[in-house]
PDB file of C-alpha atoms in Angstrom:
ATOM      1  CA  MET A   1      -0.173   0.153  -0.147  1.00  0.00           C
ATOM      2  CA  ASP A   2       0.926   3.782  -0.869  1.00  0.00           C
ATOM      3  CA  PRO A   3       2.279   5.001   1.976  1.00  0.00           C
ATOM      4  CA  ASN A   4       0.232   8.253   0.941  1.00  0.00           C
ATOM      5  CA  ILE A   5      -2.939   6.569   0.752  1.00  0.00           C
ATOM      6  CA  ALA A   6      -2.492   5.303   3.528  1.00  0.00           C
ATOM      7  CA  SER A   7      -1.609   8.647   5.146  1.00  0.00           C
ATOM      8  CA  THR A   8      -4.441   9.813   3.679  1.00  0.00           C
ATOM      9  CA  GLY A   9      -7.146   6.931   4.624  1.00  0.00           C
ATOM     10  CA  LEU A  10      -6.247   7.601   8.072  1.00  0.00           C
ATOM     11  CA  ALA A  11      -7.024  11.369   7.800  1.00  0.00           C
ATOM     12  CA  HIS A  12      -9.874  10.792   6.313  1.00  0.00           C
ATOM     13  CA  VAL A  13     -11.642   8.213   8.412  1.00  0.00           C
ATOM     14  CA  TRP A  14     -10.340  10.332  11.773  1.00  0.00           C
ATOM     15  CA  THR A  15     -12.576  13.883  10.150  1.00  0.00           C
ATOM     16  CA  GLN A  16     -15.154  12.063   9.406  1.00  0.00           C
ATOM     17  CA  GLY A  17     -15.940   8.938  11.765  1.00  0.00           C
ATOM     18  CA  ASP A  18     -17.185   9.476  14.990  1.00  0.00           C
ATOM     19  CA  TRP A  19     -16.407   9.451  18.194  1.00  0.00           C
ATOM     20  CA  VAL A  20     -16.466   6.091  18.413  1.00  0.00           C
ATOM     21  CA  THR A  21     -14.150   5.201  15.101  1.00  0.00           C
ATOM     22  CA  ARG A  22     -12.001   7.656  16.937  1.00  0.00           C
ATOM     23  CA  SER A  23     -12.176   5.966  20.232  1.00  0.00           C
ATOM     24  CA  VAL A  24     -10.992   2.635  17.770  1.00  0.00           C
ATOM     25  CA  ALA A  25      -8.318   4.101  16.974  1.00  0.00           C
ATOM     26  CA  ILE A  26      -6.744   5.869  20.041  1.00  0.00           C
ATOM     27  CA  VAL A  27      -7.355   2.244  21.781  1.00  0.00           C
ATOM     28  CA  LEU A  28      -5.031   1.063  19.234  1.00  0.00           C
ATOM     29  CA  LEU A  29      -3.025   3.396  19.673  1.00  0.00           C
ATOM     30  CA  VAL A  30      -2.169   3.159  23.432  1.00  0.00           C
ATOM     31  CA  MET A  31      -1.942  -1.290  22.788  1.00  0.00           C
ATOM     32  CA  SER A  32       0.795  -0.275  20.426  1.00  0.00           C
ATOM     33  CA  LEU A  33       2.533   2.894  22.252  1.00  0.00           C
ATOM     34  CA  SER A  34       2.566  -0.134  25.585  1.00  0.00           C
ATOM     35  CA  THR A  35       3.739  -3.025  23.566  1.00  0.00           C
ATOM     36  CA  TRP A  36       7.173  -1.193  21.998  1.00  0.00           C
ATOM     37  CA  ILE A  37       7.259   0.591  25.012  1.00  0.00           C
ATOM     38  CA  ILE A  38       7.626  -3.065  26.991  1.00  0.00           C
ATOM     39  CA  ILE A  39       9.263  -4.887  24.667  1.00  0.00           C
ATOM     40  CA  LEU A  40      12.100  -2.032  24.432  1.00  0.00           C
ATOM     41  CA  TRP A  41      12.025  -2.539  28.687  1.00  0.00           C
ATOM     42  CA  LYS A  42      12.287  -5.985  28.940  1.00  0.00           C
ATOM     43  CA  ALA A  43      14.300  -6.677  26.383  1.00  0.00           C
ATOM     44  CA  LEU A  44      17.300  -4.230  27.863  1.00  0.00           C
ATOM     45  CA  ASP A  45      16.577  -6.259  30.861  1.00  0.00           C
ATOM     46  CA  GLN A  46      17.256  -9.342  30.318  1.00  0.00           C
ATOM     47  CA  ARG A  47      20.030  -7.722  28.310  1.00  0.00           C
ATOM     48  CA  ALA A  48      22.045  -6.535  31.813  1.00  0.00           C
ATOM     49  CA  GLN A  49      20.974  -9.203  33.426  1.00  0.00           C
ATOM     50  CA  ARG A  50      22.643 -11.348  30.544  1.00  0.00           C
ATOM     51  CA  ALA A  51      25.518  -9.246  30.791  1.00  0.00           C
ATOM     52  CA  GLN A  52      25.317  -9.547  35.472  1.00  0.00           C
ATOM     53  CA  ALA A  53      25.379 -13.749  33.836  1.00  0.00           C
ATOM     54  CA  LYS A  54      28.926 -13.908  32.692  1.00  0.00           C
ATOM     55  CA  GLY A  55      29.850 -12.906  36.537  1.00  0.00           C
ATOM     56  CA  ILE A  56      29.322 -16.137  37.851  1.00  0.00           C
ATOM     57  CA  GLU A  57      32.905 -17.979  36.594  1.00  0.00           C
ATOM     58  CA  GLY A  58      34.421 -15.545  37.584  1.00  0.00           C
ATOM     59  CA  PHE A  59      31.958 -15.771  41.012  1.00  0.00           C
ATOM     60  CA  TRP A  60      33.462 -19.367  41.487  1.00  0.00           C
ATOM     61  CA  HIS A  61      37.167 -18.604  40.532  1.00  0.00           C
ATOM     62  CA  SER A  62      36.725 -16.178  43.398  1.00  0.00           C
ATOM     63  CA  ALA A  63      39.457 -16.314  46.310  1.00  0.00           C
ATOM     64  CA  ASP A  64      36.231 -15.797  49.042  1.00  0.00           C
ATOM     65  CA  PHE A  65      32.564 -14.844  49.105  1.00  0.00           C
ATOM     66  CA  ALA A  66      33.184 -11.440  49.265  1.00  0.00           C
ATOM     67  CA  GLU A  67      34.754 -11.043  46.239  1.00  0.00           C
ATOM     68  CA  GLY A  68      33.022 -13.306  44.759  1.00  0.00           C
ATOM     69  CA  LEU A  69      30.302 -10.802  45.103  1.00  0.00           C
ATOM     70  CA  ASP A  70      32.294  -7.543  43.889  1.00  0.00           C
ATOM     71  CA  LYS A  71      32.466  -9.714  40.284  1.00  0.00           C
ATOM     72  CA  LEU A  72      29.082 -10.570  39.957  1.00  0.00           C
ATOM     73  CA  GLY A  73      28.561  -6.712  39.998  1.00  0.00           C
ATOM     74  CA  ALA A  74      26.389  -4.222  42.369  1.00  0.00           C
ATOM     75  CA  ALA A  75      24.122  -2.969  39.255  1.00  0.00           C
ATOM     76  CA  ASP A  76      20.145  -2.433  41.134  1.00  0.00           C
ATOM     77  CA  GLY A  77      18.239  -5.657  39.813  1.00  0.00           C
ATOM     78  CA  ASN A  78      21.151  -8.455  39.397  1.00  0.00           C
ATOM     79  CA  PRO A  79      19.386 -10.974  40.081  1.00  0.00           C
ATOM     80  CA  PHE A  80      22.232 -13.194  40.137  1.00  0.00           C
ATOM     81  CA  ARG A  81      23.635 -11.028  43.993  1.00  0.00           C
ATOM     82  CA  SER A  82      20.306 -11.241  45.480  1.00  0.00           C
ATOM     83  CA  VAL A  83      20.038 -14.769  45.147  1.00  0.00           C
ATOM     84  CA  ALA A  84      24.378 -14.968  46.434  1.00  0.00           C
ATOM     85  CA  LEU A  85      23.399 -11.843  49.089  1.00  0.00           C
ATOM     86  CA  GLU A  86      19.935 -14.257  50.418  1.00  0.00           C
ATOM     87  CA  GLY A  87      21.486 -17.706  50.247  1.00  0.00           C
ATOM     88  CA  ARG A  88      24.464 -15.585  53.039  1.00  0.00           C
ATOM     89  CA  GLU A  89      22.204 -14.308  55.328  1.00  0.00           C
ATOM     90  CA  ALA A  90      20.225 -17.320  55.386  1.00  0.00           C
ATOM     91  CA  THR A  91      22.241 -19.757  56.326  1.00  0.00           C
ATOM     92  CA  ARG A  92      24.772 -16.651  58.726  1.00  0.00           C
ATOM     93  CA  HIS A  93      20.606 -16.631  60.906  1.00  0.00           C
ATOM     94  CA  ILE A  94      19.860 -20.694  60.526  1.00  0.00           C
ATOM     95  CA  LEU A  95      23.919 -21.445  61.886  1.00  0.00           C
ATOM     96  CA  HIS A  96      23.751 -18.527  64.298  1.00  0.00           C
ATOM     97  CA  LYS A  97      21.041 -18.482  66.668  1.00  0.00           C
ATOM     98  CA  ASP A  98      22.391 -17.986  69.569  1.00  0.00           C
ATOM     99  CA  GLY A  99      21.010 -15.011  72.033  1.00  0.00           C
ATOM    100  CA  HIS A 100      22.177 -11.646  72.215  1.00  0.00           C
ATOM    101  CA  ASN A 101      24.213 -10.064  75.466  1.00  0.00           C
ATOM    102  CA  GLY A 102      24.325 -13.591  76.752  1.00  0.00           C
ATOM    103  CA  SER A 103      20.597 -14.452  77.271  1.00  0.00           C
ATOM    104  CA  PRO A 104      19.089 -18.269  76.043  1.00  0.00           C
ATOM    105  CA  PRO A 105      17.711 -18.297  71.863  1.00  0.00           C
ATOM    106  CA  GLN A 106      14.213 -17.472  71.275  1.00  0.00           C
ATOM    107  CA  ARG A 107      12.301 -21.008  69.783  1.00  0.00           C
ATOM    108  CA  GLN A 108      11.093 -20.478  66.223  1.00  0.00           C
ATOM    109  CA  LEU A 109       9.218 -22.117  64.157  1.00  0.00           C
ATOM    110  CA  HIS A 110      12.000 -22.616  60.591  1.00  0.00           C
ATOM    111  CA  ASP A 111      14.542 -24.229  63.750  1.00  0.00           C
ATOM    112  CA  SER A 112      13.063 -27.219  62.758  1.00  0.00           C
ATOM    113  CA  LEU A 113      14.260 -27.177  59.689  1.00  0.00           C
ATOM    114  CA  ASP A 114      17.748 -28.403  58.850  1.00  0.00           C
ATOM    115  CA  VAL A 115      21.390 -25.414  56.642  1.00  0.00           C
ATOM    116  CA  SER A 116      20.407 -27.374  54.241  1.00  0.00           C
ATOM    117  CA  ASP A 117      16.414 -27.259  53.672  1.00  0.00           C
ATOM    118  CA  TRP A 118      16.812 -23.595  55.000  1.00  0.00           C
ATOM    119  CA  VAL A 119      18.885 -21.916  52.849  1.00  0.00           C
ATOM    120  CA  GLU A 120      17.145 -24.488  49.603  1.00  0.00           C
ATOM    121  CA  ARG A 121      13.729 -22.244  50.447  1.00  0.00           C
ATOM    122  CA  SER A 122      15.794 -19.130  51.522  1.00  0.00           C
ATOM    123  CA  LEU A 123      17.945 -19.580  47.422  1.00  0.00           C
ATOM    124  CA  ARG A 124      14.380 -21.475  46.298  1.00  0.00           C
ATOM    125  CA  LYS A 125      12.289 -17.376  47.594  1.00  0.00           C
ATOM    126  CA  SER A 126      14.635 -15.005  45.885  1.00  0.00           C
ATOM    127  CA  VAL A 127      14.379 -17.253  42.436  1.00  0.00           C
ATOM    128  CA  ASP A 128      11.002 -16.965  42.208  1.00  0.00           C
ATOM    129  CA  ASP A 129      10.490 -12.781  42.661  1.00  0.00           C
ATOM    130  CA  HIS A 130      13.448 -12.955  39.502  1.00  0.00           C
ATOM    131  CA  THR A 131      10.547 -14.759  38.652  1.00  0.00           C
ATOM    132  CA  ALA A 132       7.757 -12.635  39.115  1.00  0.00           C
ATOM    133  CA  ARG A 133       9.852  -9.087  37.938  1.00  0.00           C
ATOM    134  CA  ALA A 134      10.468 -10.746  34.541  1.00  0.00           C
ATOM    135  CA  GLN A 135       6.869 -11.708  33.641  1.00  0.00           C
ATOM    136  CA  SER A 136       5.675  -9.051  34.523  1.00  0.00           C
ATOM    137  CA  GLY A 137       4.622  -7.138  30.939  1.00  0.00           C
ATOM    138  CA  LEU A 138       4.347  -9.564  29.693  1.00  0.00           C
ATOM    139  CA  SER A 139       0.269 -10.439  29.965  1.00  0.00           C
ATOM    140  CA  VAL A 140       0.238  -7.156  28.859  1.00  0.00           C
ATOM    141  CA  LEU A 141       1.867  -7.955  25.653  1.00  0.00           C
ATOM    142  CA  ALA A 142      -0.556 -10.846  25.349  1.00  0.00           C
ATOM    143  CA  SER A 143      -3.897  -9.323  25.776  1.00  0.00           C
ATOM    144  CA  VAL A 144      -3.054  -6.502  23.226  1.00  0.00           C
ATOM    145  CA  ALA A 145      -1.438 -10.025  20.721  1.00  0.00           C
ATOM    146  CA  SER A 146      -5.259 -11.635  21.270  1.00  0.00           C
ATOM    147  CA  THR A 147      -7.164  -8.635  20.984  1.00  0.00           C
ATOM    148  CA  ALA A 148      -6.196  -5.989  19.339  1.00  0.00           C
ATOM    149  CA  PRO A 149      -6.541  -7.444  15.681  1.00  0.00           C
ATOM    150  CA  PHE A 150     -10.707  -7.975  17.495  1.00  0.00           C
ATOM    151  CA  VAL A 151     -10.459  -3.872  17.764  1.00  0.00           C
ATOM    152  CA  GLY A 152      -9.695  -3.711  14.779  1.00  0.00           C
ATOM    153  CA  LEU A 153     -12.303  -5.870  13.319  1.00  0.00           C
ATOM    154  CA  PHE A 154     -14.549  -3.787  15.365  1.00  0.00           C
ATOM    155  CA  GLY A 155     -13.016  -0.563  14.081  1.00  0.00           C
ATOM    156  CA  THR A 156     -14.087  -1.958   9.939  1.00  0.00           C
ATOM    157  CA  VAL A 157     -18.113  -2.976  10.368  1.00  0.00           C
ATOM    158  CA  TRP A 158     -18.033   0.113  12.816  1.00  0.00           C
ATOM    159  CA  GLY A 159     -17.034   2.213   9.207  1.00  0.00           C
ATOM    160  CA  ILE A 160     -18.556  -0.334   7.019  1.00  0.00           C
ATOM    161  CA  TYR A 161     -22.162   0.021   8.948  1.00  0.00           C
ATOM    162  CA  HIS A 162     -22.018   3.913   9.097  1.00  0.00           C
ATOM    163  CA  ALA A 163     -20.655   3.711   5.501  1.00  0.00           C
ATOM    164  CA  LEU A 164     -24.273   2.065   3.552  1.00  0.00           C
ATOM    165  CA  LEU A 165     -26.268   4.424   6.118  1.00  0.00           C
ATOM    166  CA  GLY A 166     -24.559   6.733   4.074  1.00  0.00           C
ATOM    167  CA  ILE A 167     -24.803   5.647   0.749  1.00  0.00           C
ATOM    168  CA  GLY A 168     -28.161   4.327   1.405  1.00  0.00           C
ATOM    169  CA  ALA A 169     -29.644   7.420   1.912  1.00  0.00           C
ATOM    170  CA  ALA A 170     -27.988   9.117  -0.717  1.00  0.00           C
ATOM    171  CA  GLY A 171     -29.932   7.111  -3.003  1.00  0.00           C
ATOM    172  CA  GLN A 172     -27.269   6.031  -5.273  1.00  0.00           C
ATOM    173  CA  VAL A 173     -25.297   2.914  -5.193  1.00  0.00           C
ATOM    174  CA  SER A 174     -22.654   3.052  -7.722  1.00  0.00           C
ATOM    175  CA  ILE A 175     -18.837   1.047  -7.223  1.00  0.00           C
ATOM    176  CA  ASP A 176     -17.696   4.655  -6.503  1.00  0.00           C
ATOM    177  CA  ARG A 177     -19.435   5.712  -3.551  1.00  0.00           C
ATOM    178  CA  VAL A 178     -18.964   1.261  -2.550  1.00  0.00           C
ATOM    179  CA  ALA A 179     -15.509   1.259  -2.361  1.00  0.00           C
ATOM    180  CA  GLY A 180     -14.555   4.561  -0.986  1.00  0.00           C
ATOM    181  CA  PRO A 181     -16.072   4.193   2.580  1.00  0.00           C
ATOM    182  CA  ILE A 182     -15.443   0.727   2.576  1.00  0.00           C
ATOM    183  CA  GLY A 183     -12.231   0.603   1.881  1.00  0.00           C
ATOM    184  CA  GLU A 184     -11.212   3.285   4.612  1.00  0.00           C
ATOM    185  CA  ALA A 185     -12.995   1.267   7.227  1.00  0.00           C
ATOM    186  CA  LEU A 186     -11.081  -1.992   6.279  1.00  0.00           C
ATOM    187  CA  ILE A 187      -7.734   0.104   7.144  1.00  0.00           C
ATOM    188  CA  MET A 188      -9.037  -0.372  10.796  1.00  0.00           C
ATOM    189  CA  THR A 189      -8.754  -4.405  10.566  1.00  0.00           C
ATOM    190  CA  ALA A 190      -5.106  -3.584   8.809  1.00  0.00           C
ATOM    191  CA  LEU A 191      -3.839  -1.479  11.848  1.00  0.00           C
ATOM    192  CA  GLY A 192      -5.226  -4.354  15.017  1.00  0.00           C
ATOM    193  CA  LEU A 193      -3.175  -6.475  12.844  1.00  0.00           C
ATOM    194  CA  LEU A 194       0.646  -4.063  12.855  1.00  0.00           C
ATOM    195  CA  VAL A 195      -0.436  -4.089  17.166  1.00  0.00           C
ATOM    196  CA  ALA A 196      -1.565  -7.401  17.005  1.00  0.00           C
ATOM    197  CA  ILE A 197       1.130  -9.091  15.016  1.00  0.00           C
ATOM    198  CA  PRO A 198       4.517  -7.249  16.944  1.00  0.00           C
ATOM    199  CA  ALA A 199       3.228  -7.819  20.142  1.00  0.00           C
ATOM    200  CA  VAL A 200       2.849 -11.458  19.589  1.00  0.00           C
ATOM    201  CA  LEU A 201       6.603 -11.747  18.068  1.00  0.00           C
ATOM    202  CA  GLY A 202       7.429  -9.371  21.674  1.00  0.00           C
ATOM    203  CA  PHE A 203       6.359 -11.725  23.434  1.00  0.00           C
ATOM    204  CA  ASN A 204       7.397 -14.848  22.505  1.00  0.00           C
ATOM    205  CA  ALA A 205      11.211 -13.522  22.424  1.00  0.00           C
ATOM    206  CA  LEU A 206      11.007 -12.410  25.935  1.00  0.00           C
ATOM    207  CA  VAL A 207       9.484 -14.890  27.411  1.00  0.00           C
ATOM    208  CA  ARG A 208      12.568 -17.235  25.197  1.00  0.00           C
ATOM    209  CA  GLY A 209      14.681 -14.793  26.965  1.00  0.00           C
ATOM    210  CA  ASN A 210      13.438 -15.204  30.275  1.00  0.00           C
ATOM    211  CA  LYS A 211      13.717 -18.888  29.943  1.00  0.00           C
ATOM    212  CA  GLY A 212      17.670 -18.585  29.658  1.00  0.00           C
ATOM    213  CA  ILE A 213      18.379 -16.336  32.288  1.00  0.00           C
ATOM    214  CA  SER A 214      15.839 -18.259  34.468  1.00  0.00           C
ATOM    215  CA  HIS A 215      17.765 -21.266  33.491  1.00  0.00           C
ATOM    216  CA  GLN A 216      21.319 -19.982  34.420  1.00  0.00           C
ATOM    217  CA  LEU A 217      19.759 -18.502  37.674  1.00  0.00           C
ATOM    218  CA  ASN A 218      18.533 -21.622  38.727  1.00  0.00           C
ATOM    219  CA  ARG A 219      21.571 -24.016  38.215  1.00  0.00           C
ATOM    220  CA  PHE A 220      23.297 -20.438  40.349  1.00  0.00           C
ATOM    221  CA  ALA A 221      21.022 -21.880  42.833  1.00  0.00           C
ATOM    222  CA  HIS A 222      21.742 -25.495  42.865  1.00  0.00           C
ATOM    223  CA  ASP A 223      25.848 -24.490  43.061  1.00  0.00           C
ATOM    224  CA  LEU A 224      25.166 -21.814  45.974  1.00  0.00           C
ATOM    225  CA  HIS A 225      22.970 -24.459  47.885  1.00  0.00           C
ATOM    226  CA  ALA A 226      25.973 -26.418  47.959  1.00  0.00           C
ATOM    227  CA  TYR A 227      28.319 -23.876  48.800  1.00  0.00           C
ATOM    228  CA  PHE A 228      26.616 -23.022  51.735  1.00  0.00           C
ATOM    229  CA  VAL A 229      25.668 -26.483  52.840  1.00  0.00           C
ATOM    230  CA  THR A 230      28.873 -28.457  52.528  1.00  0.00           C
ATOM    231  CA  GLY A 231      31.462 -25.086  51.483  1.00  0.00           C
ATOM    232  CA  ALA A 232      31.978 -26.470  48.190  1.00  0.00           C
ATOM    233  CA  ARG A 233      30.233 -26.084  44.558  1.00  0.00           C
ATOM    234  CA  VAL A 234      29.071 -29.125  43.205  1.00  0.00           C
ATOM    235  CA  SER A 235      29.553 -28.405  39.440  1.00  0.00           C
ATOM    236  CA  ALA A 236      32.885 -26.820  40.132  1.00  0.00           C
ATOM    237  CA  ALA A 237      35.605 -29.865  39.376  1.00  0.00           C
ATOM    238  CA  SER A 238      39.501 -29.226  38.778  1.00  0.00           C
ATOM    239  CA  PRO A 239      41.147 -31.446  37.412  1.00  0.00           C
ATOM    240  CA  ASP A 240      41.852 -34.322  39.199  1.00  0.00           C
ATOM    241  CA  GLY A 241      37.745 -34.692  39.987  1.00  0.00           C
ATOM    242  CA  LYS A 242      38.201 -32.941  43.651  1.00  0.00           C
ATOM    243  CA  VAL A 243      35.584 -30.766  43.954  1.00  0.00           C
ATOM    244  CA  LEU A 244      37.222 -26.695  44.284  1.00  0.00           C
ATOM    245  CA  PRO A 245      35.846 -24.993  47.142  1.00  0.00           C
ATOM    246  CA  ILE A 246      36.371 -20.852  47.782  1.00  0.00           C
ATOM    247  CA  LYS A 247      36.006 -19.874  51.393  1.00  0.00           C
ATOM    248  CA  LYS A 248      32.840 -19.876  53.567  1.00  0.00           C
ATOM    249  CA  ALA A 249      30.793 -16.731  53.708  1.00  0.00           C
ATOM    250  CA  SER A 250      31.069 -15.087  57.690  1.00  0.00           C
TER     251      SER A 250
END
């Protein structure tokens, strides 16, 4: 379609359309803006998290836990650093149960859990929090992808209805009188598809990216669990088959 013809048709639909037609056009515009904002926002987040994931091997090659945290990076929203800190705090909490100032410790419900269970629970909570944040906004893309074509179709049906009313009122029916109004009404369907297609593609790409990051985060959390419980990373094996520990976090 010639862009000039399309722009002229859109302008004519806007100027000649009633409040329903204009409302449909505004809804599609809001959907399109929301789609692109979410796609760009989540894509930048995933790009940063993939870069942060590169610090995992540096973490395991560190001399101690503090140096490992530095290698993970201190950027806000770093899920790998958050998981490591959550595991460290859980280990400290479960291992240091002594009361303050010599007073006897108070019995708490989680005291019935061993170190492994408590650390695993804390790491899982941190991973789940990241998953929830990563999925935020994706429901908007799914909604836009599923509803935008129907919103555009509704605009087309409404436009055709009013075009037929105008043709009937004129009392004369010819191809030029029918083709123009109905062709302009069909633009709304095309706009609905133009809004829905990026939403579908963006949703699929972001879901695929989230799965990759979640896989790395879960694997890191698994290694952290072994480290906090046993003092060594399960998957960090030396050439002679021995597990290579790093210094325990205090």
